GROMACS .gro file of C-alpha atoms in nm:
model
  213
    1UNK     CA    1   3.653  -6.235   0.564
    2UNK     CA    2   3.281  -6.293   0.586
    3UNK     CA    3   2.949  -6.150   0.470
    4UNK     CA    4   2.702  -5.987   0.706
    5UNK     CA    5   2.350  -5.965   0.564
    6UNK     CA    6   2.067  -5.752   0.691
    7UNK     CA    7   1.798  -5.490   0.639
    8UNK     CA    8   1.836  -5.118   0.699
    9UNK     CA    9   1.617  -5.009   0.992
   10UNK     CA   10   1.707  -4.639   1.003
   11UNK     CA   11   1.954  -4.386   0.867
   12UNK     CA   12   2.074  -4.093   1.078
   13UNK     CA   13   2.246  -3.830   0.863
   14UNK     CA   14   2.415  -3.516   0.993
   15UNK     CA   15   2.606  -3.237   0.821
   16UNK     CA   16   2.817  -2.988   1.016
   17UNK     CA   17   2.950  -2.669   0.866
   18UNK     CA   18   3.285  -2.554   1.000
   19UNK     CA   19   3.382  -2.191   0.934
   20UNK     CA   20   3.728  -2.053   1.005
   21UNK     CA   21   3.835  -1.691   0.973
   22UNK     CA   22   4.129  -1.470   1.041
   23UNK     CA   23   4.288  -1.138   0.959
   24UNK     CA   24   4.115  -0.806   0.967
   25UNK     CA   25   4.210  -0.491   1.158
   26UNK     CA   26   4.455  -0.223   1.061
   27UNK     CA   27   4.781  -0.062   1.176
   28UNK     CA   28   4.988   0.245   1.093
   29UNK     CA   29   5.350   0.181   0.992
   30UNK     CA   30   5.621   0.390   1.157
   31UNK     CA   31   5.756   0.514   0.825
   32UNK     CA   32   5.413   0.617   0.695
   33UNK     CA   33   5.101   0.787   0.818
   34UNK     CA   34   4.880   0.578   0.589
   35UNK     CA   35   4.701   0.294   0.774
   36UNK     CA   36   4.741  -0.060   0.641
   37UNK     CA   37   4.429  -0.277   0.648
   38UNK     CA   38   4.477  -0.650   0.691
   39UNK     CA   39   4.261  -0.866   0.460
   40UNK     CA   40   4.004  -1.100   0.608
   41UNK     CA   41   4.040  -1.471   0.523
   42UNK     CA   42   3.741  -1.700   0.562
   43UNK     CA   43   3.733  -2.072   0.484
   44UNK     CA   44   3.466  -2.335   0.540
   45UNK     CA   45   3.432  -2.713   0.529
   46UNK     CA   46   3.144  -2.953   0.574
   47UNK     CA   47   3.160  -3.281   0.766
   48UNK     CA   48   2.898  -3.537   0.663
   49UNK     CA   49   2.821  -3.837   0.885
   50UNK     CA   50   2.571  -4.114   0.823
   51UNK     CA   51   2.498  -4.380   1.082
   52UNK     CA   52   2.305  -4.675   0.941
   53UNK     CA   53   2.131  -4.922   1.170
   54UNK     CA   54   2.112  -5.270   1.021
   55UNK     CA   55   1.914  -5.568   1.149
   56UNK     CA   56   2.114  -5.879   1.073
   57UNK     CA   57   1.966  -6.213   0.967
   58UNK     CA   58   2.015  -6.345   1.320
   59UNK     CA   59   1.802  -6.058   1.460
   60UNK     CA   60   2.091  -5.858   1.608
   61UNK     CA   61   2.084  -5.485   1.537
   62UNK     CA   62   2.416  -5.316   1.460
   63UNK     CA   63   2.521  -4.962   1.363
   64UNK     CA   64   2.764  -4.897   1.078
   65UNK     CA   65   2.908  -4.571   0.948
   66UNK     CA   66   2.866  -4.520   0.573
   67UNK     CA   67   2.957  -4.154   0.537
   68UNK     CA   68   3.022  -4.164   0.163
   69UNK     CA   69   2.728  -3.986   0.002
   70UNK     CA   70   2.784  -4.179  -0.321
   71UNK     CA   71   2.653  -4.491  -0.147
   72UNK     CA   72   2.281  -4.477  -0.213
   73UNK     CA   73   2.073  -4.616   0.073
   74UNK     CA   74   1.725  -4.591   0.219
   75UNK     CA   75   1.528  -4.765   0.493
   76UNK     CA   76   1.420  -5.118   0.404
   77UNK     CA   77   1.712  -5.184   0.167
   78UNK     CA   78   1.871  -5.528   0.190
   79UNK     CA   79   2.251  -5.514   0.233
   80UNK     CA   80   2.540  -5.756   0.215
   81UNK     CA   81   2.846  -5.619   0.394
   82UNK     CA   82   3.185  -5.781   0.343
   83UNK     CA   83   3.401  -5.742   0.653
   84UNK     CA   84   3.758  -5.836   0.738
   85UNK     CA   85   3.808  -5.917   1.104
   86UNK     CA   86   4.046  -6.065   1.358
   87UNK     CA   87   4.032  -6.097   1.736
   88UNK     CA   88   4.087  -5.723   1.792
   89UNK     CA   89   3.913  -5.524   1.518
   90UNK     CA   90   3.683  -5.533   1.220
   91UNK     CA   91   3.683  -5.331   0.898
   92UNK     CA   92   3.425  -5.306   0.623
   93UNK     CA   93   3.565  -5.380   0.278
   94UNK     CA   94   3.260  -5.386   0.051
   95UNK     CA   95   2.886  -5.323   0.066
   96UNK     CA   96   2.625  -5.445  -0.181
   97UNK     CA   97   2.274  -5.299  -0.197
   98UNK     CA   98   2.049  -5.576  -0.331
   99UNK     CA   99   1.759  -5.339  -0.399
  100UNK     CA  100   1.964  -5.112  -0.627
  101UNK     CA  101   2.195  -5.395  -0.742
  102UNK     CA  102   2.499  -5.176  -0.681
  103UNK     CA  103   2.819  -5.257  -0.496
  104UNK     CA  104   3.061  -5.014  -0.333
  105UNK     CA  105   3.424  -5.077  -0.243
  106UNK     CA  106   3.514  -4.938   0.100
  107UNK     CA  107   3.877  -5.054   0.130
  108UNK     CA  108   4.143  -5.183  -0.105
  109UNK     CA  109   4.338  -5.504  -0.055
  110UNK     CA  110   4.648  -5.298   0.029
  111UNK     CA  111   4.458  -5.100   0.296
  112UNK     CA  112   4.328  -5.420   0.456
  113UNK     CA  113   4.673  -5.582   0.456
  114UNK     CA  114   4.825  -5.273   0.616
  115UNK     CA  115   4.547  -5.221   0.872
  116UNK     CA  116   4.566  -5.578   1.000
  117UNK     CA  117   4.948  -5.592   0.973
  118UNK     CA  118   4.930  -5.909   0.766
  119UNK     CA  119   5.288  -5.847   0.653
  120UNK     CA  120   5.549  -5.579   0.704
  121UNK     CA  121   5.544  -5.295   0.455
  122UNK     CA  122   5.904  -5.221   0.350
  123UNK     CA  123   6.008  -4.867   0.431
  124UNK     CA  124   6.285  -4.631   0.337
  125UNK     CA  125   6.467  -4.723   0.659
  126UNK     CA  126   6.596  -5.034   0.484
  127UNK     CA  127   6.769  -4.816   0.224
  128UNK     CA  128   6.901  -4.576   0.488
  129UNK     CA  129   7.029  -4.872   0.688
  130UNK     CA  130   7.198  -5.019   0.381
  131UNK     CA  131   7.375  -4.692   0.306
  132UNK     CA  132   7.477  -4.656   0.671
  133UNK     CA  133   7.609  -5.013   0.677
  134UNK     CA  134   7.802  -4.948   0.357
  135UNK     CA  135   7.952  -4.632   0.508
  136UNK     CA  136   8.061  -4.826   0.819
  137UNK     CA  137   8.219  -5.091   0.598
  138UNK     CA  138   8.411  -4.823   0.408
  139UNK     CA  139   8.532  -4.663   0.732
  140UNK     CA  140   8.651  -4.997   0.875
  141UNK     CA  141   8.829  -5.095   0.553
  142UNK     CA  142   8.996  -4.753   0.531
  143UNK     CA  143   9.105  -4.781   0.894
  144UNK     CA  144   9.252  -5.128   0.832
  145UNK     CA  145   9.440  -5.004   0.529
  146UNK     CA  146   9.573  -4.702   0.717
  147UNK     CA  147   9.691  -4.905   1.015
  148UNK     CA  148   9.808  -5.233   0.867
  149UNK     CA  149   9.856  -5.177   0.495
  150UNK     CA  150   9.993  -4.825   0.457
  151UNK     CA  151  10.171  -4.917   0.138
  152UNK     CA  152   9.835  -4.967  -0.035
  153UNK     CA  153   9.746  -4.602   0.019
  154UNK     CA  154  10.015  -4.510  -0.230
  155UNK     CA  155   9.807  -4.668  -0.503
  156UNK     CA  156   9.487  -4.467  -0.541
  157UNK     CA  157   9.332  -4.718  -0.778
  158UNK     CA  158   9.375  -5.010  -0.537
  159UNK     CA  159   9.249  -4.807  -0.243
  160UNK     CA  160   8.939  -4.696  -0.435
  161UNK     CA  161   8.863  -5.053  -0.544
  162UNK     CA  162   8.891  -5.178  -0.187
  163UNK     CA  163   8.659  -4.905  -0.060
  164UNK     CA  164   8.403  -4.966  -0.333
  165UNK     CA  165   8.410  -5.341  -0.264
  166UNK     CA  166   8.361  -5.280   0.108
  167UNK     CA  167   8.068  -5.047   0.039
  168UNK     CA  168   7.899  -5.300  -0.189
  169UNK     CA  169   7.944  -5.583   0.060
  170UNK     CA  170   7.790  -5.366   0.331
  171UNK     CA  171   7.491  -5.263   0.118
  172UNK     CA  172   7.397  -5.595  -0.045
  173UNK     CA  173   7.256  -5.775   0.266
  174UNK     CA  174   7.001  -5.506   0.354
  175UNK     CA  175   6.896  -5.456  -0.006
  176UNK     CA  176   6.833  -5.831  -0.029
  177UNK     CA  177   6.627  -5.804   0.291
  178UNK     CA  178   6.433  -5.511   0.145
  179UNK     CA  179   6.355  -5.713  -0.169
  180UNK     CA  180   6.240  -6.016   0.033
  181UNK     CA  181   6.011  -5.804   0.253
  182UNK     CA  182   5.869  -5.625  -0.053
  183UNK     CA  183   5.796  -5.954  -0.234
  184UNK     CA  184   5.626  -6.097   0.076
  185UNK     CA  185   5.413  -5.784   0.121
  186UNK     CA  186   5.303  -5.780  -0.244
  187UNK     CA  187   5.218  -6.153  -0.229
  188UNK     CA  188   5.008  -6.090   0.081
  189UNK     CA  189   4.821  -5.806  -0.090
  190UNK     CA  190   4.757  -6.030  -0.392
  191UNK     CA  191   4.609  -6.301  -0.167
  192UNK     CA  192   4.383  -6.046   0.007
  193UNK     CA  193   4.274  -5.917  -0.334
  194UNK     CA  194   4.181  -6.268  -0.446
  195UNK     CA  195   3.985  -6.323  -0.123
  196UNK     CA  196   3.800  -5.993  -0.176
  197UNK     CA  197   3.706  -6.091  -0.531
  198UNK     CA  198   3.581  -6.429  -0.412
  199UNK     CA  199   3.368  -6.281  -0.133
  200UNK     CA  200   3.232  -5.984  -0.327
  201UNK     CA  201   3.138  -6.218  -0.609
  202UNK     CA  202   2.931  -6.417  -0.359
  203UNK     CA  203   2.788  -6.095  -0.216
  204UNK     CA  204   2.613  -6.015  -0.543
  205UNK     CA  205   2.391  -6.321  -0.505
  206UNK     CA  206   2.185  -6.412  -0.194
  207UNK     CA  207   2.320  -6.698   0.017
  208UNK     CA  208   2.177  -6.853   0.331
  209UNK     CA  209   2.486  -6.825   0.553
  210UNK     CA  210   2.797  -6.606   0.589
  211UNK     CA  211   3.079  -6.696   0.354
  212UNK     CA  212   3.428  -6.729   0.500
  213UNK     CA  213   3.743  -6.711   0.287
   0.00000   0.00000   0.00000
């Protein structure tokens, strides 16, 4: 993570209104001579875009998209922009307007960790896999009992205990894996959060060079 500092050169704002409609018209049902009129449905939405051109301290001009209208900006404002970046992409995490002394969070630590694939986010497939593995274990144990230990099938209690034990032994490994992946992911998010706090704390005060965490 690092801080990019600069001055706003220009702001290009656009708002587009999108209108959608449907329905209307009429028809006469076979069983009635009274026409049926279809209602008209109209919906609209507005897309707001704001391209901000910033001149960095090194003289390079760069455009950034700050579409959130809650972020108050005008030409001449001095900004500090906290970005997370690797060799392939860059994402803005925080912007501080020194003229208004207000900061705006643009991405959470969890969003940054997920976007840059800093660790694997555990999914429901682990649980599905655990259940499937347990089911396979039950099937194999039942097959073994049916082929090699038919006398055990006469005792329902023993058979049930064997099946339950097989299911548990099949499920435990993947649930342990799920827990390990979850703990690693949460630790990664915590580290990103600490880095964000360190950098955004520096962003509130002017510094002469970018800060790397």
